mmCIF file of C-alpha atoms and ligand atoms in Angstrom:
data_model
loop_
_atom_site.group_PDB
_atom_site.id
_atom_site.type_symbol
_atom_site.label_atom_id
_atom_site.label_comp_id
_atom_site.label_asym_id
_atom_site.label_seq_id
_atom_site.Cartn_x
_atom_site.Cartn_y
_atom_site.Cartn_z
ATOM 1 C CA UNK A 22 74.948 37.643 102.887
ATOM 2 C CA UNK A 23 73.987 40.507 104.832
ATOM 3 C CA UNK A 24 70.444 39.398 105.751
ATOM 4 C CA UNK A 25 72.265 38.762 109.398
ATOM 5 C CA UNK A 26 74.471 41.595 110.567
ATOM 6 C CA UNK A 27 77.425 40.429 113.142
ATOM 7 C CA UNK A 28 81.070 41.303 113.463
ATOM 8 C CA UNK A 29 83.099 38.309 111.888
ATOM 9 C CA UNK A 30 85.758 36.648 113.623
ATOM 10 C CA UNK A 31 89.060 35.738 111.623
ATOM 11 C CA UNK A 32 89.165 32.168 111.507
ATOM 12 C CA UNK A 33 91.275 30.632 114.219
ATOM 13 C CA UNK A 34 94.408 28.576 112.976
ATOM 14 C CA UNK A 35 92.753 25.447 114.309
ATOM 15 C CA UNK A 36 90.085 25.627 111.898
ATOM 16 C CA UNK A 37 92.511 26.110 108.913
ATOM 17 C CA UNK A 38 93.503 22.694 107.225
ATOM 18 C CA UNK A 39 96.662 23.294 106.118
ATOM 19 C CA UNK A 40 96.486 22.699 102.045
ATOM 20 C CA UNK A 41 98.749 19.613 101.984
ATOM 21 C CA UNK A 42 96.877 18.006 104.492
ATOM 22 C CA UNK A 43 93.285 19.115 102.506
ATOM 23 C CA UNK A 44 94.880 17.417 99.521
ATOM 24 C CA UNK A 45 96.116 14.278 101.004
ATOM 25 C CA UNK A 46 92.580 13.968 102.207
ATOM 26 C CA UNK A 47 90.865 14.579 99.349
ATOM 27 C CA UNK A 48 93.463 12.325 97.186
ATOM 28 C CA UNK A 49 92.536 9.657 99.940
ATOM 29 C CA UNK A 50 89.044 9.714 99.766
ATOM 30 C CA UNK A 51 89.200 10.101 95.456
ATOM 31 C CA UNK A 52 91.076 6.805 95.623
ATOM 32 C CA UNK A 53 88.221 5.199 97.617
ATOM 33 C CA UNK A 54 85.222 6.636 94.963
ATOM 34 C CA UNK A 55 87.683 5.650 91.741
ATOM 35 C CA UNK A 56 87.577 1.449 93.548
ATOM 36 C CA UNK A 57 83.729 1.872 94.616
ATOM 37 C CA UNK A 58 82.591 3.840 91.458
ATOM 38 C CA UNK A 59 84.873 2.501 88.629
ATOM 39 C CA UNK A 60 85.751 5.559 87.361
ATOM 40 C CA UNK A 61 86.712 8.956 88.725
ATOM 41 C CA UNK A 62 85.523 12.591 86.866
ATOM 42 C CA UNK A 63 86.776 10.995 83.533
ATOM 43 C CA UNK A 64 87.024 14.739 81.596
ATOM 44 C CA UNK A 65 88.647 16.667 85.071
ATOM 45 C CA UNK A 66 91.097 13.341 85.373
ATOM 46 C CA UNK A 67 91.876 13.370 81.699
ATOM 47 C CA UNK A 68 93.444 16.889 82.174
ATOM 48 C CA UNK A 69 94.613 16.172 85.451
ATOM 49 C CA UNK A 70 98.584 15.554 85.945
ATOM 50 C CA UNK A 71 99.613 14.641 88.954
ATOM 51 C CA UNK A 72 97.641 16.207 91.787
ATOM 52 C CA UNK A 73 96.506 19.312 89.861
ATOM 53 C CA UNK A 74 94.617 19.760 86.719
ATOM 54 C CA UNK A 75 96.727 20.795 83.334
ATOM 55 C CA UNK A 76 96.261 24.242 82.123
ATOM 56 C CA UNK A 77 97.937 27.007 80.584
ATOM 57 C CA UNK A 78 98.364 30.682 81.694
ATOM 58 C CA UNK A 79 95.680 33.241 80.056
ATOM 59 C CA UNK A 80 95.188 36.488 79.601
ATOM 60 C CA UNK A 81 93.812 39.401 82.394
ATOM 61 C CA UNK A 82 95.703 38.032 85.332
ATOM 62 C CA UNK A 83 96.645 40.533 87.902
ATOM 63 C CA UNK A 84 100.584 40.149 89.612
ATOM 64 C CA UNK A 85 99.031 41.561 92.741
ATOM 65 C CA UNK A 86 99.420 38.966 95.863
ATOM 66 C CA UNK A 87 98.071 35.951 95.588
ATOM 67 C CA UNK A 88 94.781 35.511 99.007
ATOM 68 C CA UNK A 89 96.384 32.698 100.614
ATOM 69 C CA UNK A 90 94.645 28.854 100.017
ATOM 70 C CA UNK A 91 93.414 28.445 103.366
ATOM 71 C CA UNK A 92 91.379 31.904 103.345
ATOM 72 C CA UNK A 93 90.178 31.082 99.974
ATOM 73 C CA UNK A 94 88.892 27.834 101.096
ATOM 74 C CA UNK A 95 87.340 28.724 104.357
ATOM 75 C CA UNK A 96 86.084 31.949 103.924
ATOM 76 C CA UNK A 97 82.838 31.123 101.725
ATOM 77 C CA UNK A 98 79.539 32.552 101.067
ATOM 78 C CA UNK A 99 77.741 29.166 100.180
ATOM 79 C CA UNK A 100 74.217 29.446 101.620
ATOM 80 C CA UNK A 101 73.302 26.181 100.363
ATOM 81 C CA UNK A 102 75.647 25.070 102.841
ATOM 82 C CA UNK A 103 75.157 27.427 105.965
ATOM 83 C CA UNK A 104 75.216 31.021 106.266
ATOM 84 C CA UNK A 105 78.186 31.225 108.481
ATOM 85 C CA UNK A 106 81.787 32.307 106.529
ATOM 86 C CA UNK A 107 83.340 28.928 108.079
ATOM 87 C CA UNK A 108 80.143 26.558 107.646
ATOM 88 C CA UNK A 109 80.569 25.782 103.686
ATOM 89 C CA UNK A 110 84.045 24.384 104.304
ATOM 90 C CA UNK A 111 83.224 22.244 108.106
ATOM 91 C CA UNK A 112 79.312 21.102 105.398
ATOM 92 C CA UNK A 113 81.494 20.692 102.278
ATOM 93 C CA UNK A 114 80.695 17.378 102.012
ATOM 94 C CA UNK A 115 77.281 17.252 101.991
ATOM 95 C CA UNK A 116 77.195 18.867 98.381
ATOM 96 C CA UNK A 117 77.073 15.640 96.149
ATOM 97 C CA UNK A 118 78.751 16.232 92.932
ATOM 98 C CA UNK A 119 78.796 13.216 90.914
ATOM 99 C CA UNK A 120 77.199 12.490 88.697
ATOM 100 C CA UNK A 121 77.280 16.007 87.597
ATOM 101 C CA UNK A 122 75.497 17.259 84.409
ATOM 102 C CA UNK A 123 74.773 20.559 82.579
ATOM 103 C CA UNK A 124 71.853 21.591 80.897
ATOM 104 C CA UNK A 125 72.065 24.422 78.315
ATOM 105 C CA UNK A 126 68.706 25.242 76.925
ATOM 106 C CA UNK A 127 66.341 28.296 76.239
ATOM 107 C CA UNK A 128 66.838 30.278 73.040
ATOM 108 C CA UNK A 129 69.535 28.674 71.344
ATOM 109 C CA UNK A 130 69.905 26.340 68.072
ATOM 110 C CA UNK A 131 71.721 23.559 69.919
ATOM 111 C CA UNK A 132 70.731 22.846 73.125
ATOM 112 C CA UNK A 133 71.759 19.875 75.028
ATOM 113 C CA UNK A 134 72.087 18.139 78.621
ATOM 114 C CA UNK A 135 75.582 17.020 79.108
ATOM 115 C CA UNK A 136 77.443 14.608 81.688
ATOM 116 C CA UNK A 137 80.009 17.259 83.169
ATOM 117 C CA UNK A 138 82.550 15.018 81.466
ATOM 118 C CA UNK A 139 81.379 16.100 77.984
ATOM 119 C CA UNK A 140 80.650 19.517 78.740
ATOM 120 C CA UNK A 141 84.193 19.515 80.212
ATOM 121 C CA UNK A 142 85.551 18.248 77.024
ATOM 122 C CA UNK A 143 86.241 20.406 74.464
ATOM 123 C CA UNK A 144 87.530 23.002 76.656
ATOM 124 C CA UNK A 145 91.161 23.572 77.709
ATOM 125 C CA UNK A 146 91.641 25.034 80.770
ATOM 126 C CA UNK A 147 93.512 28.583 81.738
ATOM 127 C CA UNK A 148 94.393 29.850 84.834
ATOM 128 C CA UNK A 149 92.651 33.399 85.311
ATOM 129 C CA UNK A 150 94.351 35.393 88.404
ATOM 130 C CA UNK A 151 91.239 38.113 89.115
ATOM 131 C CA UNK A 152 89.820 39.945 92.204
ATOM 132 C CA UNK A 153 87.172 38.941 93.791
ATOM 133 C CA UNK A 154 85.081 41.644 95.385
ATOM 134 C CA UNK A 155 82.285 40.755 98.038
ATOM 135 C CA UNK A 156 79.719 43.374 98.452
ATOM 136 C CA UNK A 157 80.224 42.812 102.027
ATOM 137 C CA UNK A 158 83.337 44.820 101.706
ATOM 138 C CA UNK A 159 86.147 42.114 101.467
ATOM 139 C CA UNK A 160 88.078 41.176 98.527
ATOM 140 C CA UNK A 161 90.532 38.537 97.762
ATOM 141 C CA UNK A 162 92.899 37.521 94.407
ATOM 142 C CA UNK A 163 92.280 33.964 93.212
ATOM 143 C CA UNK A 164 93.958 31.640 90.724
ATOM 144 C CA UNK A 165 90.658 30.616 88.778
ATOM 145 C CA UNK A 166 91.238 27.151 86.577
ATOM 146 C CA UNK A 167 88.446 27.590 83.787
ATOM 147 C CA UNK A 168 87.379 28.406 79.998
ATOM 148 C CA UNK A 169 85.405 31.616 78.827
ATOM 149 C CA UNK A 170 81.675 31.079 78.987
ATOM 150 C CA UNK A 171 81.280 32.478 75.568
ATOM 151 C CA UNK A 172 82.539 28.763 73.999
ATOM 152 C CA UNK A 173 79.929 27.634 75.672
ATOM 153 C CA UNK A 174 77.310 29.860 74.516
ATOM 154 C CA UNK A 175 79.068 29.904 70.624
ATOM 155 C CA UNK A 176 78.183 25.830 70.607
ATOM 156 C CA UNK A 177 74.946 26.389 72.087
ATOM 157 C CA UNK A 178 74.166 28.593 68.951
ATOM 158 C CA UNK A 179 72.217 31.699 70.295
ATOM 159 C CA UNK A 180 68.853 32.576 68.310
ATOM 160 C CA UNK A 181 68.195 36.326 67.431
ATOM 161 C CA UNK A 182 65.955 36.913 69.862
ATOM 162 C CA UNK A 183 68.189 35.768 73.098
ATOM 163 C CA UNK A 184 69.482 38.818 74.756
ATOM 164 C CA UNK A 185 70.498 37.139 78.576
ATOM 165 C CA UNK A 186 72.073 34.272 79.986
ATOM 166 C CA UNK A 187 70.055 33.009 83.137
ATOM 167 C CA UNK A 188 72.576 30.288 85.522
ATOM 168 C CA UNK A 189 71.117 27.756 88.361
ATOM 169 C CA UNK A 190 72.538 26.303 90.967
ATOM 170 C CA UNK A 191 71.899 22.340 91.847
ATOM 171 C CA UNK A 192 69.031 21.941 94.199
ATOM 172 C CA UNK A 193 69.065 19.140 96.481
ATOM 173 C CA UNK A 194 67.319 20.136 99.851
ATOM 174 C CA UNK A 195 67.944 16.597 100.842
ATOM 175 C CA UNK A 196 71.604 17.105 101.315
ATOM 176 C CA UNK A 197 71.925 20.819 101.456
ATOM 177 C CA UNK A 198 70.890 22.419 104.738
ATOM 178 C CA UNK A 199 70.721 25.880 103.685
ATOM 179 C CA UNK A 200 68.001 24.372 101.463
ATOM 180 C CA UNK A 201 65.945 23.600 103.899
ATOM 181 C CA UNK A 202 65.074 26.891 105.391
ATOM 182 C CA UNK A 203 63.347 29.641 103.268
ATOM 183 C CA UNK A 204 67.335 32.039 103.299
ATOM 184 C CA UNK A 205 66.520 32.471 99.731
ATOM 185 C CA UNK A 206 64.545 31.086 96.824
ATOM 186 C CA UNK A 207 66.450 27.938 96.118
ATOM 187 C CA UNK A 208 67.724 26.921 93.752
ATOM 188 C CA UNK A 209 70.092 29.782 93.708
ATOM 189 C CA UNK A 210 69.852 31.725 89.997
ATOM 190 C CA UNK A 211 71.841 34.254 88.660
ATOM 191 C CA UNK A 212 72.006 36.232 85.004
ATOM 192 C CA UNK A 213 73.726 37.986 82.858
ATOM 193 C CA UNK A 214 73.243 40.304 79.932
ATOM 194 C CA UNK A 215 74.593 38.816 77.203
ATOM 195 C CA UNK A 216 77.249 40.764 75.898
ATOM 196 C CA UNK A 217 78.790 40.497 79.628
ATOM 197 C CA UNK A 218 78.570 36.551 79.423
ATOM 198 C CA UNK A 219 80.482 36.843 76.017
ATOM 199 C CA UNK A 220 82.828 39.138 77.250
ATOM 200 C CA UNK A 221 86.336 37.022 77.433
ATOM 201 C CA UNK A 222 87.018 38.304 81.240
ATOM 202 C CA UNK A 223 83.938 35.936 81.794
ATOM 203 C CA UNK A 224 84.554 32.050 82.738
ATOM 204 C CA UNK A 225 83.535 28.626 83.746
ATOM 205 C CA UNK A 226 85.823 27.810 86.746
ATOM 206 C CA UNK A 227 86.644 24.196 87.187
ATOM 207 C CA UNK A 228 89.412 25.201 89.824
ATOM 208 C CA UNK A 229 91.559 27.057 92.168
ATOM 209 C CA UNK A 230 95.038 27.163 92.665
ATOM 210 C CA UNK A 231 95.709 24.855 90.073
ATOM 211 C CA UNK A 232 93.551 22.246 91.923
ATOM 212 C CA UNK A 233 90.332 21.427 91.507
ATOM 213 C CA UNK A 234 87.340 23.553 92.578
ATOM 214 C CA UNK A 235 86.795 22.226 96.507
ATOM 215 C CA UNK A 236 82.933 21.737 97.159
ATOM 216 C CA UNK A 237 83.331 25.010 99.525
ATOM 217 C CA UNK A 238 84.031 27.444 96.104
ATOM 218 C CA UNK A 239 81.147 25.950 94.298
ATOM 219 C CA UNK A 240 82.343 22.262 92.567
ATOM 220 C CA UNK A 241 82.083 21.205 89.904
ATOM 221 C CA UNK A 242 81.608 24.191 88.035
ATOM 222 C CA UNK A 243 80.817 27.984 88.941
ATOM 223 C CA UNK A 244 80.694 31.252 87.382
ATOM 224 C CA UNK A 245 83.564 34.564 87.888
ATOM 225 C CA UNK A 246 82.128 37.558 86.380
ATOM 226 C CA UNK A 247 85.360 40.145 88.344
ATOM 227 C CA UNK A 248 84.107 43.079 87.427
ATOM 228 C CA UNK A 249 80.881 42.079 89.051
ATOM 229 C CA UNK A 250 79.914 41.756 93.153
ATOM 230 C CA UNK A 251 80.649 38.339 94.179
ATOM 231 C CA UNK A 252 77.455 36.702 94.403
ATOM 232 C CA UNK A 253 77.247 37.265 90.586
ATOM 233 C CA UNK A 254 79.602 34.014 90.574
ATOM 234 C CA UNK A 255 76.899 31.855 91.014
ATOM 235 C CA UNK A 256 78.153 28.047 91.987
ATOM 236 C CA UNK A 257 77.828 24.791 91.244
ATOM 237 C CA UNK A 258 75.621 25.432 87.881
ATOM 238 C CA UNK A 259 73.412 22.814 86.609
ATOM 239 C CA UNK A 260 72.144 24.754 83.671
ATOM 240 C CA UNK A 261 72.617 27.632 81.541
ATOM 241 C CA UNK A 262 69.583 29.129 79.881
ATOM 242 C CA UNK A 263 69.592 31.425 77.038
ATOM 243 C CA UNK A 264 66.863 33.845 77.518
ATOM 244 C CA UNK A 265 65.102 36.860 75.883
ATOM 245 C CA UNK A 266 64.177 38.020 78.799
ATOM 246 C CA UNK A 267 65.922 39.347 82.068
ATOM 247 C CA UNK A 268 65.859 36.615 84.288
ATOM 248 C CA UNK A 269 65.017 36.476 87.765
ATOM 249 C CA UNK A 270 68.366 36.514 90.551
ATOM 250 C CA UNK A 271 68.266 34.942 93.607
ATOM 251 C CA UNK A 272 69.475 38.417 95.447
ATOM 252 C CA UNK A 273 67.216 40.637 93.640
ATOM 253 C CA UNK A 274 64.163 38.301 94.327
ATOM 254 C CA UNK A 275 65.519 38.632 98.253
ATOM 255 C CA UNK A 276 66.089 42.338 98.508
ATOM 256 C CA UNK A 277 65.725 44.074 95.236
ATOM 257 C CA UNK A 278 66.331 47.576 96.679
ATOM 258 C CA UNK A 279 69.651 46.200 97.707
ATOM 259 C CA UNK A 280 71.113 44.339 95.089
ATOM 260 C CA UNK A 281 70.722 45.058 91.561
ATOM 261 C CA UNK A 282 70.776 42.815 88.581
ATOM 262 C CA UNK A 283 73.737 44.339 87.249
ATOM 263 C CA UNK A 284 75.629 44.252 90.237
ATOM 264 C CA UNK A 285 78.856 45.810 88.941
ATOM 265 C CA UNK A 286 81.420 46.840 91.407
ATOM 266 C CA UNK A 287 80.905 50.646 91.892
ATOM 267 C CA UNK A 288 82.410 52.704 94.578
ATOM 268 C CA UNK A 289 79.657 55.746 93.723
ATOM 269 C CA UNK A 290 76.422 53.307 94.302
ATOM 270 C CA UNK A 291 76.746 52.776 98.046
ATOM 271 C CA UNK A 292 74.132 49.910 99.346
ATOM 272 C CA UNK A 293 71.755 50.830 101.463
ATOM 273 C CA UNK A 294 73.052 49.638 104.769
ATOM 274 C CA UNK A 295 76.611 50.832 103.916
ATOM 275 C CA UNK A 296 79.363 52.491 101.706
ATOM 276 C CA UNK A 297 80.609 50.945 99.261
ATOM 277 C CA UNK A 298 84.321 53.142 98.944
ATOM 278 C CA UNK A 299 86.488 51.099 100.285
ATOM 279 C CA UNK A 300 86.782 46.904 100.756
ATOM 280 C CA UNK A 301 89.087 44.604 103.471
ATOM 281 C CA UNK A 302 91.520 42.713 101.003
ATOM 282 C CA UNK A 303 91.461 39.276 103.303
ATOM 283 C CA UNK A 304 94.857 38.977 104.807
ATOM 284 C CA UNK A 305 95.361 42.684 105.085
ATOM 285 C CA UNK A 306 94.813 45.416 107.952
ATOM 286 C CA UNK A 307 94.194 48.304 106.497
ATOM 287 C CA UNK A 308 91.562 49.091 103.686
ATOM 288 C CA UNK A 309 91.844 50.210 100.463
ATOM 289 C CA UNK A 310 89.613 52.076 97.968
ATOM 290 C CA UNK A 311 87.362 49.951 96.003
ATOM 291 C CA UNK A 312 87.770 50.439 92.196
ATOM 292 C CA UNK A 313 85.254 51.301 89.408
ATOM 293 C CA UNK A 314 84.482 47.409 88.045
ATOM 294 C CA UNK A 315 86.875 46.622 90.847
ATOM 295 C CA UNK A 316 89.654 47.326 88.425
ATOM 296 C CA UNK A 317 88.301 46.199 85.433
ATOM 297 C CA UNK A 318 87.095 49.335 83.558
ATOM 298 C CA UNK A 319 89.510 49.130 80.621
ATOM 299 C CA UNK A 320 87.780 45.966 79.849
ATOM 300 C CA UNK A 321 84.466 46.299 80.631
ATOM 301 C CA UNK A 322 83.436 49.944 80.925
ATOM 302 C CA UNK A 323 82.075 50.088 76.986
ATOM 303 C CA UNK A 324 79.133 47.823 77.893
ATOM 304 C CA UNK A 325 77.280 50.207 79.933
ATOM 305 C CA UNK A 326 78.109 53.404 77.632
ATOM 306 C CA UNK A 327 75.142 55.342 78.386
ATOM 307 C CA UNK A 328 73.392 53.559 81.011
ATOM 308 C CA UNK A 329 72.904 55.391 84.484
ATOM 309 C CA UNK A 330 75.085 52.686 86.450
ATOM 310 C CA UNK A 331 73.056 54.655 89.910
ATOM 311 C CA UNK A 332 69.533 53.911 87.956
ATOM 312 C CA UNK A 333 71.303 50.132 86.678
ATOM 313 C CA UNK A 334 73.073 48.960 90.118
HETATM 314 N N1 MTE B 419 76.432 30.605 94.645
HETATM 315 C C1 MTE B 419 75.521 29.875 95.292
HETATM 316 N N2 MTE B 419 74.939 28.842 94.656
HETATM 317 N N3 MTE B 419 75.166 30.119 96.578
HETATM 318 C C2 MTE B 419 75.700 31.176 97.264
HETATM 319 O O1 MTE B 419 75.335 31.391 98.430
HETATM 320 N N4 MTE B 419 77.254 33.063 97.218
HETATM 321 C C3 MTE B 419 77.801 34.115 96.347
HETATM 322 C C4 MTE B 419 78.640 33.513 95.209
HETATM 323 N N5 MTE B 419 77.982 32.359 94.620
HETATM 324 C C5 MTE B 419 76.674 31.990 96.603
HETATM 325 C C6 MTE B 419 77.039 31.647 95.279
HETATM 326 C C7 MTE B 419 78.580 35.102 97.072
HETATM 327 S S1 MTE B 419 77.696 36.150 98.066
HETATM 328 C C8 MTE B 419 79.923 35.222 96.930
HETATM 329 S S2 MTE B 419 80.755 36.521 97.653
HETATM 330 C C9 MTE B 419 80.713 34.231 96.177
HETATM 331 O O2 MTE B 419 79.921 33.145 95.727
HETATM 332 C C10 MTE B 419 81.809 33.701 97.068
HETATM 333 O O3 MTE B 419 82.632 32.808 96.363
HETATM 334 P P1 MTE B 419 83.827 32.086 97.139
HETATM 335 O O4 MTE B 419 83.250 31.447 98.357
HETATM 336 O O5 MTE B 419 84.427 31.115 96.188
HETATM 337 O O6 MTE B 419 84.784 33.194 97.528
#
């Protein structure tokens, strides 16, 4: 994000896999793990019908349009997989995600390391229709599949004294180009106060469009915070830490005078490079005015009552 500056170029049709095509491919190639492996994702194929996963609709969807599949799947900041907006979709593969598993540790009563089937478990899934707005200056809308965080961090049993939620990303330099050159302090780490992780708008996403997450979006599992600057919504977690402490973020550690721990979507906090008043909604021409927590203020605005959000960017 923003550490190179260059004029993007749209994606050219040819570079687009139409979604039917994705799936078949994907389908194909699940078929060939399920006969070499024995098993596919048990929990994700348990509340899979058909070709998507099961889930019901939940609350704090927007009606606005719908950012089509192919944008949403090609036009990724992954850095683990390249820094380019098409490279996390053409390196996709190289992210290995099974076996999976989840640690959830630091101050809690009941921490534990799960297999992603049996963190997956006791959750059922809703589909969450939010914005998604990059401090670049795009946005998009995006069917999430997920659960809140905050059943997570109920089970995990939070002491007294833990006050933040700190998130990592799988590291695996082996497989992950981006790991291999010093972009950013790998693995990738992210954080949260804790009231925002409890707050309901916050999820788990397990998918898109009704599908499961593709590697590009941050499979198996990633965070949406939507009130929050994209690269809050860390990907592809492999643990959740309770902490009492505010936890280091992979942006912050990179440019701290650019990007805040808080990180909410503020119109009136312009970055340093550029303003942050108005955003590209991917599909669309013209822009539009970026909204105070991108929209979400009803929601969220009471958690910073009396904070300087220009002091706390
Ligand atoms: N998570 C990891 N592990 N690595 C990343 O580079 N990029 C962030 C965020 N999560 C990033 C990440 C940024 S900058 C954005 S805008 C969103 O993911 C993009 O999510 P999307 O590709 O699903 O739209």
């Amino acid at each position: 994000m923003l550490i190179r500056r260059h004029v993007r170029s749209e994606p050219r049709a040819s570079e687009i896999t139409p979604r039917e095509v994705y799936l078949a491919r994907r389908d194909f190639m699940r078929g060939g793990l399920a006969l070499g492996a024995g098993l596919l994702l048990p929990g994700l194929v348990q509340a899979r019908s058909g070709n998507g996963l099961n889930f019901s609709p939940g609350p704090f969807s927007t009606d606005e349009p719908k950012t089509p599949w192919e944008d949403v799947t090609t036009y990724n900041n992954f850095y683990e997989l390249g820094t380019g907006k098409s490279d996390p979709s053409r390196n996709a593969d190289m992210l290995r995600t099974e076996p999976w598993s989840v640690v959830v540790d630091g101050a809690c009563a009941n921490p534990g390391r799960y297999a992603l089937e049996d963190f997956l478990k006791p959750h059922s899934l809703e589909e969450r229709i939010y914005r998604l707005r990059c401090v670049e200056g795009w946005s998009m809308v995006i069917p999430w599949v997920g659960f809140e965080l905050n059943q997570v961090l109920k089970h995990a049993e939070p002491t007294g004294s833990a006050r933040y939620v700190a998130f990592e990303t799988i590291l695996d330099p082996e497989n992950l180009p981006g790991q291999r050159r010093p972009v950013l302090q790998w693995p990738y780490t992210e954080g949260l106060r804790l009231d925002e992780a409890m707050h309901p708008l916050t999820i788990l996403a397990v998918g898109l469009y009704g599908e499961e997450l593709p590697n590009q979006n941050g499979a198996p599992l990633r965070l949406v915070v939507p009130w929050k600057y994209g690269f809050k919504s860390i990907k592809s977690i492999v643990r959740i830490t309770l902490a009492e402490e505010e936890p280091p973020t992979a942006w912050n550690q990179s440019q701290p005078n650019e990007y805040g721990f808080y990180s909410n979507v503020n119109p009136d906090v312009a970055h340093p490079r550029w303003s942050q008043r108005t955003e590209r909604r991917i599909g669309e021409f013209r822009r539009r005015r970026t909204e105070m927590f991108n929209g979400y203020g009803d929601e969220v605005a009471d958690l910073y009552a009396g904070m300087d959000l220009k002091k706390h960017f």
